[in-house]
Each structure stands twice: as C-alpha cells, then as structure tokens.
Amino acid sequence: MSCHSVKAAALVENRHTEMIDVESIRRDFPILGREVYGKPLVYLDNAATTQKPQCVIDCISDAYRNVNANVHRGIHFLSQEATDMMESARENVRRFIGAGSTEEIIFTRGTTESINLLASSFAQAFLKEGDEVLISGMEHHSNIVPWQIQAQRYGFKIKVIPVTDLGELDTDVFRTLFTSRTKLVSITHVSNVLGTVNPVSGIINEAHSHGVPVAIDGAQSVPHIRVNVQELGADFYAFSGHKIYGPTGIGVLYGRKALLEKMPPYQGGGEMIKRVTFDKTTYNELPYKFEAGTPDYIGSIALATALDYVNGIGMERIAEYESELCSYAIDRLSEIPDMRIIGTAPHRSAVVSFLVGGIHPSDMGTLLDRLGIAVRTGHHCAEPLMDRYGIPGTVRASFSLYNTKAEVDSLVAGIERVRKMF
Ligand code: PLP
C-alpha cells in the first residue's frame, strides 16, 4: 500500500513540537476536504469513530475487486488467497498489540461484541452464584450491560470501583474490594468521557496478586497509545477497528490462551467446529472456536492496512502529537468563562468533555454543528458516570492525529459564539 511511503515523508523529524506533518496526513483522509453547511468540516468526534485514510478505502475496494472468496473453506485459488490475507491480518494484529500467538487473536464485530463474547463464555466457564466481578464507575455501557446480562443468568455480583472528583479510579477503594469470591476485573484503559488513562498495569498487578484475571476495554486506548498486552499482563483486551482508522464491523478480542481454552464457544455454526454429528459436536481449535460463521475477512484485511498506516507514522509520534493538541485544547477551552471541564486527571488521552454555563449539551452541539464543527453530546453510553457527576450529559471533543490547533481555535470561537447567543 502506498500509504507507508507517504507516511515516511510526512514525518518532520527535526521539529520537536510538531513531529507530524499534519497537513500531509490530512490529505490521506478524503472526507476532511468536505464542507458542512458551507463551512469546512471540523471533525472532533473521533472517540465515536475515526475517519478512514485512502489506503484503507482502497484496500476494501481492491479486496472485493481482486480476492473476494469465502475464507477457510475452499481449495480454490481465491479462497486460499483470501484466507492467507485474513490470517496475515491476524498476525498483523498480534504484532500490533504484542500478543504471544495468533491463537489468542479473535476477530469480532468490535469492542461491544468482544466484551459480550467474553462475558458470555467466561461466565459459563468460571462464574457461579455469589462470585464477584469488579468493573469501574467510568465504564462504557458495553462493559456494564454484558456483565449484568450474565449476572442475571449465573447469579454473580458486580462490584464497582468508584471514580474520584478528578476522574480517576479510586485505587485505594479498589484494593479493598477483593474477596475470595472475586473472579474477574473488567475495566476500561481510557475513559471515553473523561479521557483519563487508567493505571492498568498497577491494577493488573494488584488483581494478579489475588489470583484474579483482568479484562481491559481498549476501545479508546489502542488508537492513541502503544499497547503491549504481554507487557501489561492483560488476560483479555478488546478493541474496535473503526476507532483506529479501520472499517466498521471489525474488532478484536485478545485472550490468554490458557483461559480461552477453558471457555466454551460464544456462538455455534460453521467454522467453529471440528466434527458435527447429531449426538455430539467437537469444537475447532483457537481462535476459530470463537469465530462462528463467515467472518468479516475483508474487514480484517482493511484493519491490518489501518494498523500499517498507524505503524508507518509511529504510535509514539501520534501519542505525542495528540497529547500536545489535547493540552492546547484544554488551555484554550479553560479561557472560556463558565467553562466546566469534566475529568481533570493529569494522565489523560485525546478526549475533553465539558459544559458551558447552563447551556444544554445538545443545544451546544446543534449550534456548533451549524458552524461545521462535529462534536458529540449526551451521556456517551456512560450513564452511571453522568449520575456520578450529577449531570445529564456533556459536550465531548475528541481528537485524532489529523486534527490541528486551528481546529481547536475554531471550536473555541464556536463555543464563544454560542455562549453569546444564550
Ligand atoms: N468501550 C469504550 C470505552 C468506548 O468508547 C466504546 C465506543 O465508543 C465502546 C466500548 C464500544 O465500541 P464499539 O461500539 O465499537 O463496539
């Protein structure tokens, strides 16, 4: 894919503050040239989904044009080629998150499906009445509801790690929550509302000292910070392709082989079996045991292209660039009278949630939209967190490697304009 060489040229190594040549990167994303209501698009809804570079768009259309055939089932040329490409995408994902084996990389539809798979299969294998699962007060609904569904089925309890006023996990309380019935900790790496980067390494060490495995929701971390599941010691790790410049409908569940082997399949159907008779069915080996039916092989291939794109730029550079942009945004937003930033943890990622005076978030979002500025408003699928802060919702600006300080300035000017209208 030509994106790689483009990226190499896009790096401006000798400038400390802006190591990424953002204008060159923006040209990789055709949608960024769009206008909305006659205004240039300022896309600040990256935590919901990222835009796609041309190489990912091309990859999807090339794959359908040239190599489309159902995978794993055919002896014919195209089927084998598509299978090879999907399996090489799996290897690519393995490398990207530092997993030990491709057997531990399960393709899913996204973080939500990854956590539903985990909750369903883990609960069936390991959880019974009276057991306890720890989650946190800053989880996305997709790391709450799947556990509630299984808790109803198996009778285990869900205990919640509280969130401090700053928007950090209360790790002192966390340590007190362990009992002999604690069977799993499932928490987010980065909050999609507060931007807080949780100290997952310390959390994993603490949980492991009690013999408890840890699942991490990586939906908001994998696109922004280098993740190595083995260095972290994570037992499970979930993320979505569409939040890291890949297509929708594809995601990943990493799971430690020793645990995955003990867990039953999530869904039944083709591909996940070794042998089927009406009396007894035996299951396929990992990871196929968890991939029933025709997988989104084109999605896997396009996800791998997106990861190559990120690697071509360098995750460290992306993290540094976004961190500087986010600090700039916080400084500029803080100049606005009546600005209340929700989530002020020092260790944070590229998300800023805020409220301005008594202006309802959806009014703010609607008026900013008219100025071409796309932000997200509402509870961000984290209603318990909204309850924690006693607010109905927030306005959320979330940044990506293609956003600029000029766009932050447009956001600030837009908010000022809306403020004056109220
Ligand atoms: N977890 C977090 C922290 C998220 O931010 C999101 C989506 O915004 C999800 C899970 C769910 O991701 P998806 O909708 O791609 O499955």
XYZ file of C-alpha atoms and ligand atoms in Angstrom:
438
model
C 0.000 0.000 0.000
C 1.345 3.387 -0.975
C 0.318 4.878 2.368
C 3.514 3.659 4.014
C 5.868 5.720 1.900
C 3.566 8.709 2.112
C 3.804 8.484 5.880
C 7.557 8.271 5.910
C 7.593 11.567 4.017
C 5.018 13.029 6.375
C 7.324 12.893 9.361
C 9.193 16.037 10.106
C 11.846 14.662 12.403
C 13.683 17.813 13.323
C 10.786 19.799 14.723
C 10.172 18.958 18.307
C 6.704 20.430 18.789
C 5.052 19.143 15.648
C 6.778 15.952 14.710
C 3.891 15.008 12.490
C 3.301 16.869 9.258
C -0.404 17.124 9.865
C -1.258 18.815 6.557
C 0.255 15.891 4.686
C -1.623 13.435 6.876
C -4.894 15.276 6.311
C -4.517 14.727 2.588
C -4.689 10.974 3.242
C -8.252 11.382 4.559
C -10.527 12.421 1.687
C -13.523 13.232 3.902
C -11.591 16.001 5.654
C -11.910 18.062 2.477
C -15.702 18.158 2.855
C -17.767 21.159 3.725
C -20.739 21.027 6.082
C -23.365 23.803 5.838
C -20.913 25.634 3.599
C -18.204 25.537 6.287
C -15.042 23.433 6.296
C -15.626 20.283 8.315
C -14.005 20.322 11.758
C -14.293 16.708 12.812
C -13.889 16.332 16.572
C -15.890 13.147 17.118
C -13.007 10.715 16.843
C -13.813 8.818 20.024
C -17.059 7.755 18.335
C -15.341 6.793 15.108
C -12.295 7.896 13.159
C -12.189 8.850 9.506
C -10.530 6.488 7.036
C -7.357 7.093 5.064
C -7.381 6.481 1.322
C -5.252 3.342 1.744
C -7.977 1.704 3.874
C -10.698 2.738 1.435
C -8.610 1.400 -1.471
C -7.854 -1.801 0.403
C -11.558 -2.582 0.782
C -12.354 -1.968 -2.842
C -9.205 -3.789 -4.065
C -10.043 -6.798 -1.917
C -13.592 -7.019 -3.277
C -12.346 -6.494 -6.834
C -9.476 -8.947 -6.759
C -9.512 -11.515 -3.992
C -13.059 -11.960 -2.796
C -13.942 -15.536 -1.845
C -15.137 -17.113 1.351
C -12.232 -17.985 3.607
C -11.134 -21.248 5.250
C -13.469 -23.395 3.193
C -12.250 -23.527 -0.346
C -9.422 -25.291 -2.016
C -9.645 -22.905 -4.940
C -7.110 -20.159 -5.545
C -9.151 -17.145 -4.499
C -10.369 -18.748 -1.304
C -6.819 -19.609 -0.341
C -5.595 -16.141 -1.172
C -8.371 -14.505 0.873
C -7.628 -16.917 3.732
C -3.917 -16.087 3.609
C -4.715 -12.386 3.685
C -7.054 -12.755 6.629
C -4.555 -14.854 8.556
C -1.775 -12.440 7.791
C -4.064 -9.667 9.106
C -4.400 -11.685 12.311
C -0.615 -11.826 12.556
C -0.510 -8.088 11.991
C -2.949 -7.520 14.881
C -0.933 -9.882 17.068
C 2.216 -7.843 16.476
C 0.403 -4.542 16.925
C -0.778 -5.387 20.448
C 2.186 -7.575 21.379
C 0.267 -10.831 21.844
C 2.205 -14.082 22.042
C 0.248 -16.061 19.457
C -2.336 -15.614 16.710
C -4.388 -18.258 18.525
C -5.103 -15.506 21.028
C -6.485 -13.040 18.458
C -10.217 -13.432 17.878
C -11.870 -11.299 15.232
C -15.211 -9.859 16.329
C -17.506 -7.063 15.172
C -15.930 -4.631 17.629
C -15.356 -3.932 21.303
C -19.011 -4.480 22.145
C -19.080 -7.939 20.622
C -15.682 -8.744 22.150
C -16.954 -7.989 25.650
C -20.243 -9.814 25.063
C -18.284 -12.854 23.898
C -16.020 -12.608 26.922
C -18.850 -12.121 29.413
C -20.874 -14.979 27.988
C -18.073 -17.537 27.675
C -16.139 -16.509 30.786
C -19.285 -16.595 32.927
C -20.251 -20.014 31.610
C -16.783 -21.367 32.357
C -15.874 -19.645 35.594
C -18.710 -17.792 37.365
C -21.353 -19.042 39.702
C -23.739 -17.711 42.310
C -22.061 -15.499 44.896
C -18.946 -14.827 42.772
C -17.894 -11.249 42.140
C -16.789 -9.284 39.086
C -15.208 -5.845 39.550
C -15.883 -3.134 36.990
C -15.484 0.622 37.384
C -17.714 3.662 37.634
C -16.376 5.047 34.353
C -17.266 2.113 32.090
C -18.970 2.414 28.730
C -22.306 0.581 28.732
C -20.636 -2.143 26.694
C -18.519 -3.062 29.717
C -21.501 -2.959 32.084
C -24.545 -4.449 30.403
C -22.952 -7.694 29.127
C -21.936 -8.435 32.736
C -25.419 -7.593 34.009
C -26.961 -9.975 31.477
C -24.682 -12.804 32.612
C -25.111 -11.881 36.293
C -28.845 -12.475 35.890
C -28.119 -15.853 34.391
C -25.429 -17.073 36.805
C -26.145 -15.087 39.976
C -22.760 -13.423 40.430
C -22.389 -9.904 41.845
C -20.989 -6.843 40.103
C -18.940 -4.521 42.316
C -17.966 -1.058 41.157
C -14.630 0.728 41.632
C -15.539 4.354 42.407
C -14.371 7.384 40.424
C -12.813 10.388 42.193
C -13.793 14.025 41.562
C -10.779 14.397 39.276
C -11.994 11.494 37.195
C -9.544 8.836 38.315
C -10.247 5.363 39.628
C -10.121 5.283 43.404
C -7.345 2.735 43.659
C -7.426 2.756 47.489
C -11.019 1.551 47.445
C -10.199 -0.806 44.570
C -7.727 -2.683 46.784
C -10.391 -3.226 49.432
C -12.908 -4.749 47.006
C -11.165 -8.102 46.612
C -12.614 -11.103 48.397
C -12.150 -14.824 47.957
C -15.153 -14.672 45.560
C -13.593 -12.120 43.175
C -13.195 -13.858 39.807
C -12.503 -11.080 37.293
C -11.700 -7.374 36.981
C -13.010 -5.741 33.791
C -12.129 -2.082 33.289
C -11.517 0.453 30.599
C -7.972 1.522 29.756
C -9.031 5.046 28.737
C -12.352 6.687 29.617
C -14.360 7.725 26.562
C -15.845 10.601 28.583
C -13.126 11.850 30.927
C -10.106 10.998 28.812
C -8.460 9.523 31.916
C -5.767 6.940 31.206
C -6.193 4.381 33.954
C -3.131 2.829 35.617
C -3.972 -0.570 34.170
C -0.535 -2.022 34.774
C -0.810 -1.458 38.545
C -4.410 -2.646 38.513
C -3.426 -5.855 36.745
C -0.568 -6.463 39.212
C -2.892 -5.938 42.146
C -5.548 -8.251 40.698
C -2.978 -10.917 39.847
C -1.662 -10.786 43.411
C -5.148 -12.046 44.355
C -5.083 -14.610 41.536
C -7.747 -12.673 39.611
C -7.538 -12.186 35.821
C -8.126 -8.782 34.224
C -10.007 -7.796 31.065
C -9.308 -4.416 29.518
C -11.644 -2.414 27.299
C -9.149 -0.890 24.889
C -11.619 0.913 22.603
C -10.143 4.320 23.479
C -6.551 3.297 24.149
C -5.403 1.250 21.144
C -5.910 4.211 18.756
C -3.877 6.577 20.933
C -1.181 4.842 22.949
C 1.153 1.929 22.329
C -0.387 -1.163 23.908
C 1.505 -4.363 24.603
C -0.801 -6.917 26.170
C 2.045 -9.147 27.334
C 3.966 -6.309 28.990
C 0.756 -5.158 30.670
C -0.039 -8.717 31.686
C -3.641 -8.291 30.471
C -5.639 -11.511 30.354
C -8.179 -10.124 27.885
C -8.065 -6.988 25.770
C -10.800 -5.685 23.444
C -10.795 -3.004 20.755
C -12.649 -1.782 17.654
C -11.200 -1.345 14.173
C -13.288 1.696 13.284
C -11.792 3.769 16.099
C -8.279 3.253 14.700
C -8.858 4.291 11.065
C -10.134 0.846 10.071
C -13.586 -0.124 8.817
C -16.721 -0.588 10.878
C -17.825 -4.115 11.737
C -14.421 -5.471 12.690
C -12.765 -5.661 16.090
C -10.613 -7.857 18.235
C -10.709 -9.801 21.451
C -7.300 -10.808 22.699
C -7.408 -13.543 25.316
C -4.736 -15.533 27.060
C -4.658 -18.988 25.505
C -4.836 -20.844 28.814
C -8.100 -19.066 29.654
C -9.615 -19.172 26.155
C -9.047 -22.908 26.024
C -11.211 -23.382 29.107
C -14.018 -21.182 27.787
C -16.910 -22.583 25.707
C -17.773 -21.138 22.280
C -19.874 -17.974 22.142
C -21.870 -18.828 19.034
C -22.392 -22.047 17.124
C -22.243 -22.556 13.367
C -19.764 -23.086 10.584
C -16.027 -22.736 11.166
C -16.118 -23.162 14.925
C -16.448 -26.960 14.792
C -14.134 -29.898 14.270
C -16.803 -32.562 13.807
C -20.584 -32.419 13.987
C -22.937 -35.332 14.488
C -26.447 -35.271 15.881
C -25.132 -36.864 19.044
C -22.040 -34.821 19.709
C -20.104 -31.887 18.312
C -16.446 -31.168 18.934
C -15.099 -27.649 18.616
C -12.372 -26.210 16.465
C -9.075 -25.035 17.882
C -8.288 -21.444 18.833
C -9.070 -18.868 17.620
C -11.671 -20.417 15.268
C -13.680 -21.857 18.147
C -14.838 -18.284 18.767
C -15.392 -17.262 15.135
C -18.632 -18.906 14.046
C -19.851 -18.266 10.522
C -18.319 -16.327 7.664
C -16.028 -13.769 9.255
C -15.588 -10.226 8.003
C -12.390 -11.190 6.230
C -12.358 -8.020 4.130
C -12.710 -6.059 7.367
C -9.749 -7.917 8.882
C -7.601 -7.164 5.860
C -8.589 -3.485 5.915
C -7.953 -3.313 9.661
C -4.438 -4.621 9.067
C -3.938 -1.875 6.480
C -5.095 0.700 9.040
C -2.616 -0.685 11.580
C 0.141 -0.499 8.957
C -0.830 3.102 8.379
C -0.505 3.852 12.096
C 2.812 1.994 12.271
C 4.039 3.964 9.275
C 3.595 7.150 11.271
C 4.587 5.669 14.616
C 2.328 5.309 17.620
C 4.735 7.237 19.857
C 4.620 10.209 17.489
C 0.849 10.007 17.286
C 0.606 9.914 21.083
C 2.949 12.859 21.451
C 1.154 14.915 18.825
C -2.300 14.188 20.240
C -1.161 14.865 23.774
C 0.129 18.288 22.798
C -3.054 19.016 20.872
C -5.189 17.948 23.806
C -3.208 20.136 26.239
C -3.626 23.048 23.865
C -7.375 22.363 23.705
C -7.683 22.257 27.479
C -5.741 25.520 27.840
C -7.834 27.264 25.213
C -11.154 25.891 26.493
C -10.222 26.948 30.031
C -10.093 30.578 28.852
C -13.846 30.475 28.213
C -15.911 31.933 31.085
C -18.266 29.423 32.769
C -16.329 26.517 31.267
C -16.511 23.339 33.327
C -14.247 20.541 32.149
C -15.467 17.150 33.352
C -12.454 14.972 34.036
C -9.231 16.680 35.042
C -6.960 13.718 35.689
C -3.328 14.561 34.899
C -2.757 11.382 32.876
C -5.182 11.696 30.003
C -5.791 10.915 26.374
C -7.325 12.830 23.467
C -10.844 13.377 24.835
C -12.212 16.511 26.517
C -15.714 16.639 27.989
C -17.190 19.928 29.111
C -20.232 22.021 29.972
C -20.551 25.763 29.483
C -22.700 27.651 31.998
C -26.289 26.466 31.839
C -26.205 25.681 28.123
C -27.610 22.229 27.462
C -25.053 19.985 25.724
C -27.420 19.188 22.862
C -28.036 22.928 22.202
C -24.285 23.477 22.159
C -23.753 20.504 19.839
C -26.520 21.536 17.445
C -25.246 25.095 17.137
C -21.620 24.007 16.734
C -22.758 21.631 14.006
C -24.160 24.605 12.063
C -20.635 26.020 12.137
C -19.280 22.801 10.622
C -17.926 21.547 13.958
C -18.765 17.910 14.735
C -18.717 17.117 18.458
C -20.674 14.522 20.391
C -23.184 15.389 23.082
C -25.125 13.351 25.611
C -24.236 10.624 28.058
C -21.701 8.933 25.745
C -23.017 5.484 26.721
C -21.795 6.064 30.268
C -24.956 6.922 32.202
C -23.643 5.748 35.605
C -20.712 8.150 35.160
C -23.123 11.002 34.391
C -25.002 10.109 37.577
C -21.691 10.170 39.479
C -21.184 13.798 38.426
C -24.885 14.686 38.708
C -25.087 15.868 35.097
C -27.337 14.814 32.209
C -24.522 14.747 29.686
C -21.554 16.638 28.311
C -20.214 18.082 25.101
C -17.261 15.963 24.045
C -14.478 16.970 21.688
C -12.200 14.072 20.812
C -9.038 14.400 18.796
C -7.074 12.388 16.331
C -3.766 12.620 14.521
C -5.308 14.687 11.715
C -6.741 17.428 13.936
C -4.991 20.770 14.212
C -4.607 23.641 16.632
C -6.510 25.778 14.108
C -9.449 23.387 14.519
C -9.223 23.760 18.289
C -9.332 27.530 17.749
C -12.456 27.091 15.587
C -14.061 25.071 18.374
C -13.259 27.736 20.953
C -14.544 30.522 18.674
C -17.694 28.474 18.029
C -18.337 27.957 21.735
C -17.838 31.685 22.357
C -20.364 32.426 19.641
C -22.907 30.037 21.131
C -22.291 31.486 24.610
C -23.152 34.961 23.374
C -26.441 33.664 21.971
C -27.551 32.463 25.407
N -15.784 0.966 25.188
C -15.461 2.250 25.094
C -14.587 2.871 26.144
C -15.940 3.016 24.033
O -15.617 4.303 23.936
C -16.753 2.393 23.065
C -17.326 3.166 21.951
O -17.382 4.363 21.966
C -17.041 1.040 23.198
C -16.537 0.353 24.275
C -17.887 0.311 22.200
O -17.240 0.255 20.979
P -17.985 -0.311 19.695
O -19.257 0.492 19.572
O -17.039 -0.051 18.574
O -18.252 -1.737 19.910
